[in-house]
Coordinates of C-alpha atoms in Angstrom, one line a residue:
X1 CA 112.5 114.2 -10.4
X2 CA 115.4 116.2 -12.2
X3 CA 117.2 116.8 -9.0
X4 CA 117.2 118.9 -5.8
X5 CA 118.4 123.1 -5.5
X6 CA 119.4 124.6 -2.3
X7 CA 116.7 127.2 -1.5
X8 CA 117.4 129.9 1.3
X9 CA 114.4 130.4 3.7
X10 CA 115.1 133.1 6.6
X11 CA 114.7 132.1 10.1
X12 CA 111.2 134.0 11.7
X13 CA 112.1 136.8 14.2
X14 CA 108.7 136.7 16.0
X15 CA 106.3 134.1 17.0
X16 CA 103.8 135.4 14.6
X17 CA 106.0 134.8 11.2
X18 CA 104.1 132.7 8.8
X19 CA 105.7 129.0 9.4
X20 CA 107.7 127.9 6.5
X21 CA 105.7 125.1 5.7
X22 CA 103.2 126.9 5.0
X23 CA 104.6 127.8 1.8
X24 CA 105.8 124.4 0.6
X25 CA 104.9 123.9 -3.0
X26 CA 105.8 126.7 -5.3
X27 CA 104.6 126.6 -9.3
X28 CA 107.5 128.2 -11.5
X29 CA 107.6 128.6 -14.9
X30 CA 108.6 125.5 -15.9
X31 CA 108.4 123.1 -12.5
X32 CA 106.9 122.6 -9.2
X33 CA 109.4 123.0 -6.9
X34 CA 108.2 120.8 -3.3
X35 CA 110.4 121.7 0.1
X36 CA 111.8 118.0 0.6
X37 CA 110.3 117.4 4.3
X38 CA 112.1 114.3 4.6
X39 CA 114.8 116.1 5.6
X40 CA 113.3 119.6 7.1
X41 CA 114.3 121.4 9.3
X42 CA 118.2 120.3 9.0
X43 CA 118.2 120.8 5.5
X44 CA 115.9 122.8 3.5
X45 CA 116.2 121.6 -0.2
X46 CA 113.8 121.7 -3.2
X47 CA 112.7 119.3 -5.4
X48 CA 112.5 120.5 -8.7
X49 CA 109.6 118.2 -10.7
X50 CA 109.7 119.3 -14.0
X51 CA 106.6 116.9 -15.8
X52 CA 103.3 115.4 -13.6
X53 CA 105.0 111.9 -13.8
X54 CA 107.8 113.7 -11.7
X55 CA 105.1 115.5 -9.0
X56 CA 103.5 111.6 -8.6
X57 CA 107.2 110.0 -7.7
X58 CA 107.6 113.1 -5.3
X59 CA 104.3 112.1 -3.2
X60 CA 105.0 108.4 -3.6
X61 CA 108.3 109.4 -2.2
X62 CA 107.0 111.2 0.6
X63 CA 108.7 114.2 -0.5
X64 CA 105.6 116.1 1.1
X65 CA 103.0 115.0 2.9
X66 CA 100.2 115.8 4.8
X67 CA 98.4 119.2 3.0
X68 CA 101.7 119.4 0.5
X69 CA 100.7 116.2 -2.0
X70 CA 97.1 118.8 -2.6
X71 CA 99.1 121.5 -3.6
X72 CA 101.3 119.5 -5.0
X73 CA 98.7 117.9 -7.4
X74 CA 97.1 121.5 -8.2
X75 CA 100.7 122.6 -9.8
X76 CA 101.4 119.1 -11.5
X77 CA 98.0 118.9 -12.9
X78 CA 98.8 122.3 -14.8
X79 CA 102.2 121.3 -15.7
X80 CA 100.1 118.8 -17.4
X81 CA 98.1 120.9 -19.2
X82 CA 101.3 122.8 -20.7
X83 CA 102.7 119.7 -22.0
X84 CA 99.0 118.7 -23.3
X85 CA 98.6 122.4 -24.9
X86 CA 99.5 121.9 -28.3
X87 CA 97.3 118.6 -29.0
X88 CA 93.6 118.9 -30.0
X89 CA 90.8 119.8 -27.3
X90 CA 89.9 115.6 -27.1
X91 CA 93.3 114.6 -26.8
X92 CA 94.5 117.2 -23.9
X93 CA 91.5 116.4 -22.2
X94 CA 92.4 112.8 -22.1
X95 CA 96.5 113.3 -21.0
X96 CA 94.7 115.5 -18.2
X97 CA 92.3 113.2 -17.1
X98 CA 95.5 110.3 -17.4
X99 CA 97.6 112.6 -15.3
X100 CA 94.8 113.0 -12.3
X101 CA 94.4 109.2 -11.7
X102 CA 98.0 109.0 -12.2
X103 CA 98.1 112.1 -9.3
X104 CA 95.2 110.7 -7.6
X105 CA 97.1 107.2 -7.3
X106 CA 100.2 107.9 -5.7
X107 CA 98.8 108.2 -2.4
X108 CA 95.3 106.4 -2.3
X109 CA 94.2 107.1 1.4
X110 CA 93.7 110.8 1.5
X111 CA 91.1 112.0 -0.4
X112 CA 92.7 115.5 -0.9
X113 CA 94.7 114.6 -4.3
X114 CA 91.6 113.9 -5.8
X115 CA 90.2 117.3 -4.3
X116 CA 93.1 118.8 -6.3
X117 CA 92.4 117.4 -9.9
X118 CA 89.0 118.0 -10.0
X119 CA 88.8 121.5 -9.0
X120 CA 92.0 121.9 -12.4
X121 CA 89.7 119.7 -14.7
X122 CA 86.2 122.0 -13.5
X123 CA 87.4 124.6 -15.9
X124 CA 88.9 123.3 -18.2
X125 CA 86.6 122.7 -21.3
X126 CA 87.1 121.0 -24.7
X127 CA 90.0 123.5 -25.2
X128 CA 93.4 123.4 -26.0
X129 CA 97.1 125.9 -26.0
X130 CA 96.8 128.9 -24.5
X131 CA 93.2 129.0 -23.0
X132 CA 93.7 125.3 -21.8
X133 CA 96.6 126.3 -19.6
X134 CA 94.7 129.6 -18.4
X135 CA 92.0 126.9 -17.0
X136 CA 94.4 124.7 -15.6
X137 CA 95.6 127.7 -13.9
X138 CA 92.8 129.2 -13.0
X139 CA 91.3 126.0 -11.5
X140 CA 94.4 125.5 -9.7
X141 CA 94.2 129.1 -8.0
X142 CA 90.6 128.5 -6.9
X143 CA 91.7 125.0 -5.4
X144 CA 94.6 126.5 -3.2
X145 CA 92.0 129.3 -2.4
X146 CA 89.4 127.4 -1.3
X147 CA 91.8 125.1 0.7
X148 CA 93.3 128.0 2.9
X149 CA 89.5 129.5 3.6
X150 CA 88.1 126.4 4.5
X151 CA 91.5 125.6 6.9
X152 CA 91.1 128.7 8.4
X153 CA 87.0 127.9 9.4
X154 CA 88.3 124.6 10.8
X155 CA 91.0 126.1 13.0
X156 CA 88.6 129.1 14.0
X157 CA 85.8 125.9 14.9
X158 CA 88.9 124.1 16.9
X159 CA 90.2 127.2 18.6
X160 CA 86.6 127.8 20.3
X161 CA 86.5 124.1 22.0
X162 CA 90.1 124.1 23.4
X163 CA 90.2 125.9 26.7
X164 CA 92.1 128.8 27.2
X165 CA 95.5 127.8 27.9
X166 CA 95.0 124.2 26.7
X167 CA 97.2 121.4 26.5
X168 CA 97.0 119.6 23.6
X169 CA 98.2 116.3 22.3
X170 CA 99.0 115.9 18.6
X171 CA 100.0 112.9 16.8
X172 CA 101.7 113.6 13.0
X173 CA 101.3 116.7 11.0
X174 CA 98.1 118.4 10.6
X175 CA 99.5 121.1 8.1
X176 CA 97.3 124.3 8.0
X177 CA 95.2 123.1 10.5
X178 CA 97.4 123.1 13.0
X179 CA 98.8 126.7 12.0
X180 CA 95.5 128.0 10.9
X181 CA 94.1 126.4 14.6
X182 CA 96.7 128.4 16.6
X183 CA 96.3 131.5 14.7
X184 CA 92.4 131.6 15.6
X185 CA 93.4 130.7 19.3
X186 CA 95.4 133.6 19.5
X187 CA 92.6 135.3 17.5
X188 CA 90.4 134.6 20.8
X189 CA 93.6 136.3 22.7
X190 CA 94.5 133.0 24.3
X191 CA 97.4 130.4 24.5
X192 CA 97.3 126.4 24.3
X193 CA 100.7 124.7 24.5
X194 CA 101.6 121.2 22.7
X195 CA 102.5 118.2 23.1
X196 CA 103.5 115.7 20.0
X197 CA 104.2 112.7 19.4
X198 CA 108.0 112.3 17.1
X199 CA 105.8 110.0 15.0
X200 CA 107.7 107.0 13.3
X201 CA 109.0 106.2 10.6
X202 CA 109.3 109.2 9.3
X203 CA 109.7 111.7 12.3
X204 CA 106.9 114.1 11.4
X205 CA 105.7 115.0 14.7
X206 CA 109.6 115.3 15.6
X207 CA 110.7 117.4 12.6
X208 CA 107.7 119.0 11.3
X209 CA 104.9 119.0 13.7
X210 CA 107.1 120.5 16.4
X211 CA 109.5 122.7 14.4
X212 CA 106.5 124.6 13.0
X213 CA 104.9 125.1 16.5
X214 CA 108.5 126.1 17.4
X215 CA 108.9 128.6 14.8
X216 CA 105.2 130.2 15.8
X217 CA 106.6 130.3 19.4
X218 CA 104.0 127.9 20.8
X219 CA 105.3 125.9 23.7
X220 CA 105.9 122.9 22.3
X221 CA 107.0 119.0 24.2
X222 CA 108.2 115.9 21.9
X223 CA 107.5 112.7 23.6
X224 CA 108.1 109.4 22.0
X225 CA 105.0 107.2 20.3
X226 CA 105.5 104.8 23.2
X227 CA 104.5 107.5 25.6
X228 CA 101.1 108.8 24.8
X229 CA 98.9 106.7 26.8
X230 CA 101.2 107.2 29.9
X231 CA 100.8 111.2 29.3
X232 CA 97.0 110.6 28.8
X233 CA 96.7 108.8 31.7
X234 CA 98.8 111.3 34.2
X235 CA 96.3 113.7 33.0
X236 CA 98.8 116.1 31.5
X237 CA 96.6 116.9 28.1
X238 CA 93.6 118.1 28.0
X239 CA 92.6 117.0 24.5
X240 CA 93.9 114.6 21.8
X241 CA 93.6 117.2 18.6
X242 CA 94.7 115.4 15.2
X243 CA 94.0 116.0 11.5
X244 CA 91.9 113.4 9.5
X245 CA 93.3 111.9 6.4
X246 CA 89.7 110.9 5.3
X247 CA 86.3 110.2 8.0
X248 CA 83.6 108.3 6.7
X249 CA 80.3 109.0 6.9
X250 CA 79.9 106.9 9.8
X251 CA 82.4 108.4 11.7
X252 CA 85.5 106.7 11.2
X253 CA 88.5 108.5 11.4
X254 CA 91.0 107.6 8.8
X255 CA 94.8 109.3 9.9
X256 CA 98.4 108.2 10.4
X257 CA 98.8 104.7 12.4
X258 CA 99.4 105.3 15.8
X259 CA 95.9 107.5 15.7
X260 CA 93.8 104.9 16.7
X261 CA 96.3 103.8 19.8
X262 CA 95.9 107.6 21.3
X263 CA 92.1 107.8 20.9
X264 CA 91.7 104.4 22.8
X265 CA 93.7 105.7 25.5
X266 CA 92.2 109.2 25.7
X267 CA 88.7 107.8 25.6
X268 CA 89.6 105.6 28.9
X269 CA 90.8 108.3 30.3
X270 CA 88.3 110.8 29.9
X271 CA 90.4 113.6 27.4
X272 CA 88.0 114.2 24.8
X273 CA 89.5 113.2 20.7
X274 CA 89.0 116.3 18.2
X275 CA 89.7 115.1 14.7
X276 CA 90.0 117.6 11.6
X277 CA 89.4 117.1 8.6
X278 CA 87.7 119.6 6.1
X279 CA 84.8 117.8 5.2
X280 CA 83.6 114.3 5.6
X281 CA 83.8 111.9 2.5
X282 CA 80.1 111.0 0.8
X283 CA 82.1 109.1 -1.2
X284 CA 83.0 106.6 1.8
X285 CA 80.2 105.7 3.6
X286 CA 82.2 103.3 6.0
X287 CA 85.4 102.5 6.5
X288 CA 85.1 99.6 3.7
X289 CA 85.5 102.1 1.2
X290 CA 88.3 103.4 1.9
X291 CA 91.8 101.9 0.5
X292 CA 94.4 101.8 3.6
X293 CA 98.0 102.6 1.9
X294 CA 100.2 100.0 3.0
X295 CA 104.4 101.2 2.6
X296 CA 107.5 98.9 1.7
X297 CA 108.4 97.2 5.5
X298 CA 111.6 98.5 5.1
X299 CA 110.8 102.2 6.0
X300 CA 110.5 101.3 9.5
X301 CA 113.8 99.7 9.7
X302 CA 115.4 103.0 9.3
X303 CA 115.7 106.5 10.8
X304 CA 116.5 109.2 8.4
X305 CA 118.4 107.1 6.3
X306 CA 120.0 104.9 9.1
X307 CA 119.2 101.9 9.6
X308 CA 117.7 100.7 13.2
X309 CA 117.2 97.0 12.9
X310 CA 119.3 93.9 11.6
X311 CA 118.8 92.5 8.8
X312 CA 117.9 89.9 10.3
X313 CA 113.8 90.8 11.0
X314 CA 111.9 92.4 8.2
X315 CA 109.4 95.2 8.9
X316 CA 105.1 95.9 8.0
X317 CA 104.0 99.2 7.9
X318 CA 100.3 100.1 7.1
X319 CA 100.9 103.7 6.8
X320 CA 97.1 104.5 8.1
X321 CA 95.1 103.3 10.9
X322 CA 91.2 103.3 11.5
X323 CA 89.7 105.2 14.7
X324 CA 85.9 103.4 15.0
X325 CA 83.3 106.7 15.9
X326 CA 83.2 105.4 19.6
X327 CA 86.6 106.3 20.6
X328 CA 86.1 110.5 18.8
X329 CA 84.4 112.8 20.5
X330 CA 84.1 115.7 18.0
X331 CA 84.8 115.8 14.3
X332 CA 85.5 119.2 13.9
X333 CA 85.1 120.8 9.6
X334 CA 85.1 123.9 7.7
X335 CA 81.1 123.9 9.1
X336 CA 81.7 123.4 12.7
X337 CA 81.7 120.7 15.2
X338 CA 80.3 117.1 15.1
X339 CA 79.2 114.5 16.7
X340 CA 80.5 111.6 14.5
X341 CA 77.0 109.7 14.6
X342 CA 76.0 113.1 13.2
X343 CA 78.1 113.7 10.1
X344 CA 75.1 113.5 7.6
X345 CA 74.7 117.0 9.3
X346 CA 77.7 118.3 7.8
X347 CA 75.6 117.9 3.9
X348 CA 72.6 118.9 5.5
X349 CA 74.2 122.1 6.8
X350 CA 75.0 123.3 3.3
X351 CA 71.8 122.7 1.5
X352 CA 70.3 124.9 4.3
X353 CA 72.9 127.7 3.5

C-alpha cells in the first residue's frame, strides 16, 4: 500500500440514503482505493493500492472485509491486467492467473475472492494491451453486477421469512445482504429492528454492522458477544439472521467465530437460525474442504490499536467457526430458502430454469 488519503463522505439526511459501505472499493485510473473499515466510522480514510500485490496486503490486513475483499479482487485483478498489457498474450495470461491465487490467497475461507478472479479471467482470451484491459474490465463490471443482483434476490428471499416488525439478532457484518435485506423489508412496507453483536477483535458488529443499520434509520441495539445467549434466551429476538462466509453442501455454515455459539443457543431456545450466503459451494462438499483462516493471537489482545491484555498471556484466534446443519434452520440464497439437508436443491433449481 502507497499510503492512505482523506476522503469526504456526507452524512445521509434520511433513512433511505444508500449506506456508505455500500460503496467501499472504488477503481481509479491508476489504483483501487478501499475505505479502511478498521477504523470506520471515526475516521473515514482510503487506502490507495496502486499494484495487485498492494490489493492482497489490504485484505490480509483486514482493510475490508466481509463483501469488500470481492470487490476488492475485481479492481486488483484489472490493475493486473494494465501492468500485464504490454507483454505477449501467454505471458499476461500467466501474471493474471499469478495475481488471482495471489488474490485468492489472502483470505482462504471465503470463497467470494475466488468468485472475483474468475469472472476477470472469463473474458479475457489469449490477448494482450488494450483489448486485454477492456476484458479485465469488462469481466470486472459483470462480477460487481452479478454480485448486487444476486444480494438483492437474497435480501428479497430473507425479508419474506422475517415477520413484520421482527427482531433480529446479527452477529458480524453481512455487507449487502444486510442492506439489500432491509431494503426488501421495507419493499414489503414493514419494519424489523436489530440487535448485534460488537463482534471482537475487530468490532465489526460495533462499528460497521450497527453504524450502517444506524445510517438507514433501522433501530438498532449493540450488545456485547457475551450476551447473546442471555438475549436468546429472554426471548427478546425473534431470529438469529447472519451471512455465510462459505456453507457446504451438507449444510455447514462456515462464518465469523462466535457464529456457531449463537446458533447453539437459538436452537435451544426455539428462535429459528437464517444464514445467507449467495450460493452454496459444490466445491466443498463438507466442512473438510474448507480451509479455516486462523489470524496472529495477538489481534485479540487489542482493541483498535490498544492493547487489552498483559503481556503476560498470549492470544489464539481462529478467525472462522463451523455451524454443523442441526443447529440452522434455513439457508437462505439468491434462489430462495433452504433446508440445509436440502442444498443439492439449490443446483437442481437452476438446471430446471
Amino acid at each position: 500500500m502507497t499510503g492512505q488519503a482523506a476522503h469526504p463522505v456526507a452524512e445521509p439526511t434520511a433513512p433511505w440514503t444508500v449506506p456508505t459501505l455500500a460503496d467501499s472499493v472504488r477503481l481509479t485510473d491508476d489504483a483501487v482505493l478501499i475505505l479502511d473499515r478498521r477504523r470506520f466510522p471515526f475516521e473515514r480514510n482510503w487506502v490507495r493500492c496502486a499494484s495487485v500485490e498492494e490489493v492482497a496486503a489490504a485484505i490480509a490486513d483486514m482493510v475490508t472485509q466481509s463483501s469488500g475483499p470481492y470487490f476488492a479482487a475485481l479492481h486488483g485483478m484489472v490493475l493486473a491486467a494494465r501492468a500485464a498489457a504490454t507483454r505477449p498474450p501467454a505471458e499476461a495470461r500467466a501474471e493474471l492467473e499469478r495475481a488471482g491465487a495471489l488474490l485468492v490467497a489472502s483470505r482462504s475461507t471465503n470463497n467470494h475472492l475466488r468468485k472475483a478472479v474468475d469472472a476477470v479471467l472469463a473474458p479475457c482470451g489469449p490477448v494482450s494491451g488494450a483489448e486485454l484491459v477492456a476484458a479485465a474490465e469488462l469481466g470486472a463490471r459483470r462480477g460487481a453486477e452479478v454480485y448486487h443482483a444476486r444480494s438483492r434476490a437474497l435480501g428479497e428471499h430473507s425479508a419474506r421469512l422475517l415477520p413484520p416488525g421482527a427482531r433480529v439478532l446479527t452477529h458480524c457484518w453481512a455487507d449487502s445482504y444486510l442492506i439489500e435485506t432491509v431494503n426488501a423489508v421495507r419493499a414489503l412496507g414493514n419494519e424489523v429492528s436489530f440487535v448485534c453483536t460488537e463482534t471482537r477483535p475487530y468490532l465489526q458488529g460495533a462499528r460497521l454492522t450497527a453504524e450502517t443499520l444506524a445510517e438507514m434509520g433501522v433501530d438498532t441495539t449493540l450488545i456485547t458477544d457475551g450476551m447473546g445467549a442471555a438475549v436468546l434466551a429472554a426471548g427478546e429476538v425473534d431470529a438469529l439472521l447472519t451471512a455465510a462466509d462459505r456453507v457446504t453442501m451438507d449444510g455447514h455454515v462456515v462464518n465469523k467465530v462466535g457464529t456457531l455459539g449463537l446458533a447453539v443457543a437459538a436452537h435451544a431456545f426455539g428462535v429459528p437460525f437464517l444464514a445467507q450466503v449467495q450460493a452454496p459451494d459444490p466445491a466443498a462438499p463438507t466442512a473438510a474442504d474448507v480451509p479455516i483462516e486462523h489470524r496472529c493471537g495477538d489481534e485479540v489482545l487489542h482493541t483498535l490499536g490498544v492493547r487489552t491484555a498483559s503481556t503476560r498471556v498470549r492470544g489464539h484466534y481462529p478467525a472462522f467457526d463451523v455451524t454443523p446443519p442441526r443447529f440452522v434452520h434455513t439457508v437462505v440464497t439468491d434462489r430462495g430458502p433452504f433446508a440445509p439437508d436440502a442444498l443439492d436443491g439449490y443446483h437442481r433449481k437452476a438446471v430446471s430454469d
